[in-house]
Coordinates of C-alpha atoms and ligand atoms in Angstrom, one line a residue:
Chain W
M1304 CA -26.7 -69.6 34.7
K1305 CA -24.7 -66.7 33.2
Q1306 CA -23.0 -63.6 34.4
Y1307 CA -23.2 -60.2 32.8
Q1308 CA -20.9 -57.3 33.4
C1309 CA -21.9 -53.6 33.3
I1310 CA -19.6 -52.1 30.6
V1311 CA -19.6 -48.7 32.4
C1312 CA -18.5 -49.7 35.9
G1313 CA -17.6 -53.4 35.8
Y1314 CA -20.4 -54.5 38.1
I1315 CA -21.2 -58.2 37.6
Y1316 CA -24.7 -59.5 37.6
D1317 CA -24.7 -63.2 38.4
E1318 CA -28.0 -64.9 37.5
T1319 CA -27.3 -67.5 40.3
L1320 CA -27.0 -64.8 43.0
G1321 CA -29.5 -62.3 41.6
E1322 CA -29.5 -59.0 43.5
P1323 CA -31.7 -59.6 46.5
E1324 CA -30.9 -56.2 48.0
H1325 CA -32.4 -54.6 45.0
G1326 CA -35.4 -56.9 44.7
I1327 CA -34.0 -59.4 42.2
A1328 CA -34.3 -62.9 43.6
P1329 CA -31.4 -65.5 43.2
G1330 CA -31.8 -67.4 40.0
T1331 CA -33.4 -64.6 38.0
R1332 CA -32.4 -64.9 34.4
W1333 CA -31.1 -61.7 32.7
E1334 CA -34.1 -61.6 30.4
D1335 CA -36.4 -61.6 33.4
V1336 CA -34.7 -58.7 35.1
P1337 CA -37.2 -55.9 34.8
A1338 CA -36.5 -53.3 32.1
D1339 CA -36.5 -50.5 34.7
W1340 CA -33.8 -52.2 36.8
C1341 CA -30.5 -50.3 36.7
C1342 CA -26.9 -51.0 37.7
P1343 CA -26.7 -50.9 41.5
D1344 CA -23.2 -49.5 41.3
C1345 CA -23.3 -46.8 38.6
G1346 CA -27.0 -46.3 37.9
V1347 CA -26.9 -47.0 34.2
A1348 CA -30.3 -48.5 33.1
K1349 CA -30.6 -52.0 31.8
A1350 CA -32.4 -50.7 28.7
D1351 CA -29.8 -48.0 28.4
F1352 CA -27.2 -50.5 27.4
E1353 CA -25.9 -53.9 27.3
M1354 CA -24.3 -55.9 30.0
M1355 CA -21.7 -58.2 28.4
V1356 CA -21.8 -62.0 28.8
I1357 CA -18.6 -63.0 30.6
Chain F
M416 CA -5.5 -42.1 4.3
S417 CA -6.8 -39.8 6.9
P418 CA -9.2 -41.4 9.4
A419 CA -12.8 -40.3 8.9
I420 CA -13.5 -39.7 12.6
V421 CA -11.0 -38.7 15.2
I422 CA -12.0 -38.7 18.9
L423 CA -9.9 -36.7 21.3
G424 CA -9.9 -38.2 24.8
S425 CA -10.4 -41.8 26.1
G426 CA -12.6 -41.2 29.1
L427 CA -16.1 -42.6 29.4
A428 CA -17.3 -40.0 26.8
G429 CA -14.7 -40.8 24.1
I430 CA -14.9 -44.5 24.5
S431 CA -18.7 -44.5 24.7
V432 CA -18.9 -42.7 21.4
A433 CA -16.6 -45.2 19.8
R434 CA -18.7 -48.1 21.2
E435 CA -22.0 -46.7 20.1
L436 CA -20.5 -45.8 16.7
R437 CA -19.3 -49.4 16.2
K438 CA -22.8 -50.7 16.8
L439 CA -23.9 -48.7 13.7
D440 CA -20.8 -48.8 11.5
K441 CA -18.2 -51.5 11.8
E442 CA -15.8 -50.1 9.2
V443 CA -15.6 -46.3 9.2
P444 CA -11.9 -45.5 10.1
L445 CA -11.8 -44.3 13.7
T446 CA -8.8 -43.0 15.7
I447 CA -8.7 -42.1 19.4
V448 CA -6.0 -39.7 20.6
T449 CA -5.5 -39.6 24.3
A450 CA -3.0 -38.2 26.9
D451 CA -3.8 -41.3 29.0
D452 CA -2.6 -44.8 28.7
G453 CA -5.8 -45.6 26.7
G454 CA -7.1 -48.5 28.8
F455 CA -10.7 -48.2 29.8
Y456 CA -11.6 -47.7 33.5
S457 CA -14.6 -46.6 35.4
K458 CA -14.0 -43.2 36.8
P459 CA -16.8 -43.4 39.4
S460 CA -14.9 -46.3 41.0
L461 CA -12.0 -44.0 41.9
S462 CA -14.0 -42.9 44.9
N463 CA -14.9 -46.3 46.3
A464 CA -11.8 -48.3 45.3
L465 CA -9.8 -48.0 48.6
A466 CA -12.4 -49.9 50.6
A467 CA -12.3 -52.6 47.9
G468 CA -8.5 -52.7 48.2
K469 CA -8.0 -52.0 44.6
S470 CA -4.8 -50.6 43.0
A471 CA -4.9 -48.4 39.9
P472 CA -4.0 -51.2 37.5
Q473 CA -6.8 -53.4 39.0
L474 CA -9.3 -50.7 38.1
V475 CA -8.7 -51.0 34.4
L476 CA -11.6 -52.9 32.9
T477 CA -10.3 -53.2 29.4
Q478 CA -6.6 -52.9 28.4
R479 CA -5.7 -50.6 25.5
E480 CA -4.9 -53.4 23.1
A481 CA -8.0 -55.3 23.8
L482 CA -10.1 -52.2 23.5
A483 CA -8.5 -51.3 20.2
A484 CA -9.2 -54.7 18.8
Q485 CA -12.8 -54.9 20.2
L486 CA -13.7 -51.5 18.7
N487 CA -11.6 -51.7 15.6
V488 CA -10.0 -48.3 16.4
E489 CA -6.5 -47.0 16.4
I490 CA -5.6 -45.7 19.9
R491 CA -2.8 -43.2 20.1
S492 CA -2.0 -43.2 23.8
H493 CA 0.3 -40.9 25.8
T494 CA -0.3 -38.3 23.0
R495 CA -1.3 -34.8 23.9
V496 CA -3.3 -32.6 21.6
T497 CA -1.6 -29.2 21.5
R498 CA -3.7 -27.3 18.9
L499 CA -6.9 -27.7 16.9
L500 CA -6.9 -26.5 13.3
P501 CA -10.5 -26.7 12.4
G502 CA -9.9 -24.6 9.2
E503 CA -7.6 -27.4 7.9
H504 CA -9.6 -30.3 9.4
A505 CA -6.5 -31.3 11.4
V506 CA -5.2 -31.4 14.9
E507 CA -1.6 -31.0 16.1
T508 CA -0.3 -33.3 18.8
D509 CA 3.0 -33.8 20.5
G510 CA 3.2 -36.9 18.3
G511 CA 2.5 -35.2 15.0
R512 CA -0.3 -33.9 12.9
L513 CA -3.5 -35.7 12.2
E514 CA -6.4 -35.0 9.8
Y515 CA -10.0 -35.7 10.2
R516 CA -13.3 -35.5 8.5
R517 CA -15.3 -35.2 11.7
L518 CA -13.7 -34.4 15.1
V519 CA -15.1 -35.3 18.5
L520 CA -13.8 -33.4 21.5
A521 CA -14.0 -35.5 24.7
F522 CA -11.5 -33.7 26.8
G523 CA -13.3 -34.1 30.1
A524 CA -12.8 -31.7 33.0
Q525 CA -10.0 -30.7 35.3
P526 CA -10.1 -30.3 39.1
I527 CA -10.7 -26.7 40.3
R528 CA -7.8 -25.5 42.6
L529 CA -8.6 -23.2 45.5
P530 CA -6.4 -20.2 46.0
I531 CA -4.5 -21.6 49.0
E532 CA -1.1 -20.4 50.2
G533 CA 1.7 -22.0 52.1
S534 CA 4.6 -24.4 51.8
G535 CA 2.3 -27.5 51.6
V536 CA 0.2 -26.4 48.7
G537 CA 2.2 -28.5 46.2
E538 CA 1.3 -31.6 48.2
I539 CA -2.4 -31.1 47.9
L540 CA -3.8 -34.0 45.8
S541 CA -6.9 -34.3 43.7
V542 CA -8.1 -37.5 42.1
N543 CA -9.5 -37.2 38.6
S544 CA -7.7 -40.0 36.7
L545 CA -6.1 -43.4 37.2
T546 CA -2.7 -41.7 37.5
D547 CA -4.0 -39.4 40.2
Y548 CA -5.5 -42.4 42.0
A549 CA -2.2 -44.3 41.9
A550 CA -0.4 -41.3 43.4
F551 CA -3.1 -40.9 46.0
R552 CA -2.9 -44.5 47.0
A553 CA 0.9 -44.5 47.2
R554 CA 0.8 -41.4 49.4
L555 CA -1.8 -42.9 51.7
A556 CA 0.5 -45.8 52.6
G557 CA 2.2 -43.5 55.1
A558 CA -0.8 -41.4 56.0
K559 CA -3.4 -41.8 58.7
R560 CA -5.1 -38.4 58.9
V561 CA -6.7 -37.1 55.7
A562 CA -8.2 -33.7 55.3
I563 CA -10.7 -33.3 52.4
L564 CA -11.4 -29.9 51.0
G565 CA -15.0 -29.9 49.7
G566 CA -18.0 -31.7 51.1
G567 CA -19.8 -32.2 47.8
L568 CA -20.5 -35.5 46.1
I569 CA -17.0 -36.6 45.4
G570 CA -15.6 -35.2 48.7
C571 CA -18.2 -37.2 50.7
E572 CA -17.6 -40.4 48.7
F573 CA -13.9 -40.2 49.3
A574 CA -14.5 -39.4 53.0
N575 CA -16.6 -42.5 53.4
D576 CA -14.2 -44.7 51.4
L577 CA -11.2 -43.5 53.5
R578 CA -13.1 -44.2 56.7
I579 CA -13.8 -47.7 55.6
A580 CA -10.1 -48.1 54.7
G581 CA -9.2 -47.0 58.3
N582 CA -8.2 -43.4 58.0
D583 CA -9.1 -40.5 60.2
V584 CA -11.1 -38.1 58.0
E585 CA -12.0 -34.5 58.3
V586 CA -14.0 -32.7 55.7
F587 CA -14.0 -28.9 55.2
D588 CA -16.6 -26.9 53.3
L589 CA -17.5 -23.3 52.9
A590 CA -21.1 -24.3 52.7
P591 CA -23.2 -24.9 55.9
Q592 CA -24.0 -28.5 54.9
A593 CA -22.8 -31.5 52.9
L594 CA -23.7 -32.0 49.2
G595 CA -24.5 -28.3 48.8
R596 CA -27.8 -27.6 47.1
L597 CA -28.4 -31.2 46.3
L598 CA -29.9 -31.9 49.7
P599 CA -32.6 -29.9 51.5
A600 CA -31.9 -29.2 55.2
Q601 CA -33.4 -32.3 56.9
A602 CA -32.0 -34.7 54.4
A603 CA -28.6 -33.0 54.8
A604 CA -28.9 -33.3 58.6
F605 CA -29.7 -37.0 58.3
F606 CA -26.8 -37.5 55.9
R607 CA -24.4 -35.7 58.3
T608 CA -25.5 -37.8 61.3
R609 CA -24.9 -41.0 59.4
L610 CA -21.5 -40.1 58.1
E611 CA -20.5 -38.8 61.5
A612 CA -21.6 -42.1 63.1
A613 CA -19.2 -43.7 60.6
G614 CA -16.5 -41.5 62.0
V615 CA -16.2 -38.7 59.4
R616 CA -15.8 -35.2 61.0
F617 CA -17.3 -32.3 59.2
Y618 CA -16.3 -28.6 59.5
F619 CA -18.9 -26.5 57.7
D620 CA -18.8 -22.8 57.1
T621 CA -15.1 -23.3 57.0
S622 CA -12.7 -22.1 54.4
I623 CA -9.1 -23.3 54.4
V624 CA -6.7 -20.6 53.2
R625 CA -3.3 -22.0 54.1
V626 CA -1.5 -25.3 54.1
E627 CA 2.0 -25.5 55.6
R628 CA 4.3 -28.4 55.7
S629 CA 5.6 -29.0 59.2
E630 CA 7.8 -31.7 60.7
D631 CA 4.9 -34.0 61.6
G632 CA 2.6 -33.5 58.7
L633 CA 0.6 -30.7 57.1
V634 CA -1.1 -27.8 59.0
L635 CA -4.3 -26.3 57.5
T636 CA -5.4 -22.9 58.6
D637 CA -8.9 -21.5 58.1
T638 CA -10.0 -17.9 57.6
Q639 CA -10.5 -17.6 61.4
G640 CA -6.9 -18.6 62.1
K641 CA -7.9 -22.0 63.4
N642 CA -5.4 -24.8 62.7
F643 CA -6.0 -28.5 61.8
S644 CA -3.4 -31.1 61.1
A645 CA -3.3 -33.9 58.5
D646 CA -0.9 -36.2 56.8
L647 CA -2.6 -35.8 53.4
V648 CA -4.8 -33.2 51.9
L649 CA -7.3 -34.1 49.2
S650 CA -9.0 -31.4 47.2
A651 CA -12.4 -32.2 45.9
V652 CA -13.9 -28.8 45.4
G653 CA -15.3 -29.4 41.9
L654 CA -14.4 -29.7 38.3
K655 CA -14.0 -27.2 35.5
S656 CA -14.7 -28.3 31.9
E657 CA -11.7 -28.5 29.7
T658 CA -12.3 -25.8 27.1
E659 CA -8.9 -24.3 26.5
L660 CA -8.0 -25.8 23.1
A661 CA -11.5 -25.1 21.8
R662 CA -11.5 -21.5 23.0
A663 CA -8.0 -20.9 21.5
V664 CA -9.3 -21.4 18.0
G665 CA -12.5 -19.5 18.6
L666 CA -14.9 -22.3 19.1
K667 CA -17.7 -21.1 21.2
A668 CA -17.1 -21.9 24.9
N669 CA -18.7 -20.7 28.1
R670 CA -18.6 -22.9 31.2
G671 CA -18.1 -25.8 28.8
V672 CA -17.6 -26.1 25.0
V673 CA -21.0 -24.8 23.7
T674 CA -22.9 -27.2 21.4
D675 CA -26.2 -27.4 19.8
M676 CA -28.7 -30.2 20.3
L677 CA -26.7 -32.4 17.9
L678 CA -23.6 -31.8 20.0
A679 CA -22.0 -29.8 17.2
T680 CA -19.8 -27.0 18.3
S681 CA -19.7 -23.7 16.4
D682 CA -17.8 -25.5 13.7
P683 CA -20.2 -28.0 12.1
D684 CA -17.5 -30.7 11.7
V685 CA -16.4 -30.5 15.3
F686 CA -18.5 -32.2 18.0
A687 CA -18.1 -32.4 21.8
V688 CA -19.2 -34.9 24.3
G689 CA -18.9 -35.6 28.0
D690 CA -17.7 -33.4 30.9
C691 CA -16.4 -30.7 28.5
V692 CA -19.8 -30.0 27.0
E693 CA -22.3 -27.2 27.7
L694 CA -25.6 -28.1 26.1
Q695 CA -28.5 -25.6 26.5
G696 CA -26.6 -24.0 29.4
L697 CA -26.3 -27.4 31.2
V698 CA -22.9 -28.9 32.2
L699 CA -23.7 -32.3 33.6
P700 CA -20.5 -34.2 34.6
F701 CA -22.1 -37.6 35.2
V702 CA -22.3 -41.0 33.6
L703 CA -25.9 -41.0 32.5
P704 CA -25.9 -37.8 30.5
I705 CA -22.7 -39.1 28.7
M706 CA -24.6 -42.3 27.7
Q707 CA -27.4 -40.2 26.3
Q708 CA -25.0 -38.0 24.4
A709 CA -22.9 -40.9 23.1
R710 CA -25.9 -42.7 21.6
A711 CA -27.2 -39.6 19.9
L712 CA -23.8 -38.5 18.6
A713 CA -23.1 -42.0 17.1
K714 CA -26.2 -41.7 15.1
T715 CA -25.4 -38.2 13.9
L716 CA -21.9 -39.2 12.9
T717 CA -23.2 -42.1 10.9
G718 CA -25.6 -40.0 8.8
T719 CA -28.8 -39.8 10.9
P720 CA -28.8 -36.4 12.7
T721 CA -30.1 -37.0 16.2
T722 CA -30.7 -34.5 18.9
V723 CA -29.8 -35.3 22.5
S724 CA -32.6 -35.9 24.9
Y725 CA -32.2 -36.0 28.7
P726 CA -34.7 -37.7 30.8
A727 CA -34.5 -36.9 34.5
M728 CA -31.2 -38.6 35.6
P729 CA -30.8 -39.3 39.3
V730 CA -27.3 -39.6 40.7
V731 CA -26.4 -42.2 43.2
V732 CA -24.0 -40.9 45.9
K733 CA -21.6 -43.8 46.8
T734 CA -21.6 -43.3 50.5
P735 CA -22.4 -46.7 52.0
A736 CA -22.8 -45.1 55.5
C737 CA -25.8 -43.3 54.1
P738 CA -27.3 -44.5 50.8
T739 CA -28.2 -41.3 48.9
V740 CA -29.8 -40.5 45.6
V741 CA -30.2 -37.0 44.2
C742 CA -32.2 -35.7 41.3
P743 CA -32.0 -31.9 41.4
P744 CA -34.8 -29.8 40.0
P745 CA -33.9 -27.9 36.8
S746 CA -31.9 -24.8 37.6
G747 CA -34.1 -21.8 38.1
A748 CA -37.1 -24.0 38.8
V749 CA -39.5 -22.3 41.3
G750 CA -40.9 -24.4 44.1
T751 CA -40.3 -25.7 47.6
W752 CA -38.8 -28.8 49.2
C753 CA -41.2 -31.0 51.1
E754 CA -39.4 -33.4 53.4
E755 CA -40.8 -36.5 55.0
V756 CA -38.5 -37.5 57.8
E757 CA -38.6 -41.1 59.1
P758 CA -36.1 -42.6 61.6
A759 CA -34.6 -44.7 58.8
G760 CA -34.4 -42.0 56.1
V761 CA -35.7 -38.8 54.5
R762 CA -37.7 -38.5 51.3
A763 CA -37.6 -35.0 49.9
L764 CA -39.6 -33.8 46.9
F765 CA -39.2 -30.5 45.2
E766 CA -42.6 -29.4 44.2
D767 CA -43.9 -26.5 42.1
A768 CA -46.9 -24.3 43.2
D769 CA -49.3 -26.9 41.9
G770 CA -47.7 -29.7 43.8
K771 CA -46.1 -31.2 40.7
P772 CA -42.7 -32.8 41.6
L773 CA -39.7 -31.4 39.8
G774 CA -36.8 -33.0 41.7
F775 CA -36.1 -35.2 44.7
S776 CA -33.5 -36.3 47.2
L777 CA -33.5 -39.5 49.0
V778 CA -31.3 -40.6 52.0
G779 CA -31.3 -43.8 54.0
E780 CA -34.0 -46.3 53.3
A781 CA -35.9 -43.9 51.2
V782 CA -33.5 -44.6 48.3
K783 CA -35.7 -47.6 47.5
E784 CA -38.1 -45.1 45.8
K785 CA -35.6 -43.9 43.3
Q786 CA -37.0 -45.7 40.2
A787 CA -40.6 -44.9 41.0
L788 CA -39.9 -41.2 41.6
A789 CA -37.5 -40.9 38.6
A790 CA -40.3 -42.0 36.3
Q791 CA -42.5 -39.1 37.6
M792 CA -39.9 -36.4 36.9
P793 CA -40.2 -34.1 33.9
A794 CA -37.5 -34.6 31.3
W795 CA -34.6 -32.2 31.5
L796 CA -34.2 -31.8 27.7
Ligands
LIG2586 C1 -14.0 -39.6 41.8 C2 -15.1 -39.4 40.9 C3 -16.3 -40.2 41.1 C4 -17.4 -40.1 40.3 N1 -18.5 -40.8 40.5 C5 -19.5 -40.7 39.7 C6 -20.7 -41.4 39.9 O1 -20.8 -42.2 40.9 N2 -21.8 -41.3 39.1 C7 -21.7 -40.5 38.0 O2 -22.7 -40.5 37.2 N3 -20.6 -39.8 37.7 C8 -19.5 -39.9 38.6 N4 -18.4 -39.1 38.3 C9 -18.4 -38.3 37.0 C10 -18.0 -39.2 35.8 O3 -17.0 -40.1 36.2 C11 -17.5 -38.3 34.7 O4 -18.6 -37.5 34.3 C12 -17.0 -39.0 33.5 O5 -16.1 -40.0 33.8 C13 -16.3 -38.0 32.5 O6 -15.9 -38.7 31.4 P1 -15.2 -37.8 30.2 O7 -14.8 -38.8 29.2 O8 -16.0 -36.7 29.8 O9 -13.9 -37.1 30.9 P2 -12.5 -37.8 31.4 O10 -12.7 -39.1 32.0 O11 -11.9 -36.7 32.2 O12 -11.7 -38.0 30.1 C14 -11.0 -37.0 29.4 C15 -10.0 -37.6 28.5 O13 -9.4 -36.5 27.7 C16 -8.0 -36.7 27.6 N5 -7.4 -35.4 27.4 C17 -7.7 -34.2 28.0 N6 -6.9 -33.2 27.4 C18 -6.2 -33.8 26.5 C19 -5.3 -33.3 25.5 N7 -4.9 -32.0 25.4 N8 -4.7 -34.2 24.6 C20 -5.1 -35.5 24.6 N9 -6.0 -36.0 25.5 C21 -6.5 -35.2 26.4 C22 -7.7 -37.3 29.0 O14 -6.4 -37.9 28.9 C23 -8.8 -38.3 29.1 O15 -8.6 -39.5 28.4 C24 -17.3 -39.2 39.1 C25 -16.1 -38.5 38.9 C26 -15.0 -38.6 39.7 C27 -13.8 -37.8 39.5
LIG2587 ZN1 -22.5 -50.1 36.3

């Protein structure tokens, strides 16, 4: 399982944890996060730009 | 050799342009000149960093050296631009002169200062950079009572953050409600109730005109002569685009540096991006517009002229006591707010005469509908 960081605000998406508060179940791989999902902290869209693998 | 592209400013706008450019062209010589230290930090986190216990250095996401290496750019930090010389394709800085082929202004915006009098005025802080945040956090160490001037987005975020960090917080605003025109009446009432429940005290229709230093703190006085005391005063009454250097050499400027849809200023080799820009009359000092601008500008600078487009871009207000999302209708839009009030939140839609939604505000649980509603909004540009 990988972690991705939002390059705008530093928010970390951890595939193991998912983002249950925003409807993303634990274990959801980055590829499977919906395209219209956006950073819960700064609002930047997934499609809008890359999260970086850390 | 003079660098082909020079970017002035290392905020989100300047750095995003550099990032996007490097996706398209790995080699074109690129220099960033900045009055800052040049490390990359997320400015939005300045208003929720206290609760997280973060110091200024901890907010830096990428150090200057790492950023320079990652983006293959030269970063001239702690260097202030003093004059633009568009006729000579050059800029003057306090560290010497620099030539460019294409120039990008990413000067950001400066806090507006209210005309306040008194012996404590010099102690009023505003937080618009990492340096400001460091000073603010240091001053907070001995301060319990914080007065915030301005109940807009940034004022309310700081209010909530300071409460979580254990401070007493009072917010003063000339307006009759929080978040100004971003929230219709019932959403604003809900927002206020939630923040008050979290311990924030609001004083609306109140204008502070005097701040005096006294022995045990600062004394604020409003237009009615009423006094309030505080240990620290934070001003968050809004930002003003940095246009001075552009204006000084005759580049067209209004509320911001005026650009066309390609982000070109009135000089075709000088572009502008970020909080300093006015595009089609719009000054939008937020993250999402900057990302749209940066992507378009990177294409334009690498030989594919690309106009900026703005979808509707909702802004998340970082007030955990009351989750809030605002997506204001275009200015001048004619319509009415329709509010659906539930115990757990308010969903407000701004609709035109035909019932077509043009904007929205969501508070409390209603924020769940952000994505779905954003998709129904007409594009801004
Ligand atoms: C507390 C706070 C919270 C925010 N929260 C949010 C949020 O939650 N969501 C959102 O969308 N937006 C938010 N914003 C707005 C967002 O952060 C800004 O729109 C964005 O950071 C602006 O980036 P910028 O690069 O245009 O400007 P800035 O970050 O201001 O950068 C300007 C740069 O120009 C440099 N500069 C200026 N003058 C000179 C000179 N003469 N010579 C050399 N260098 C110079 C500065 O040193 C700096 O590097 C927030 C803003 C603040 C202040
Ligand atoms: Zn983010």
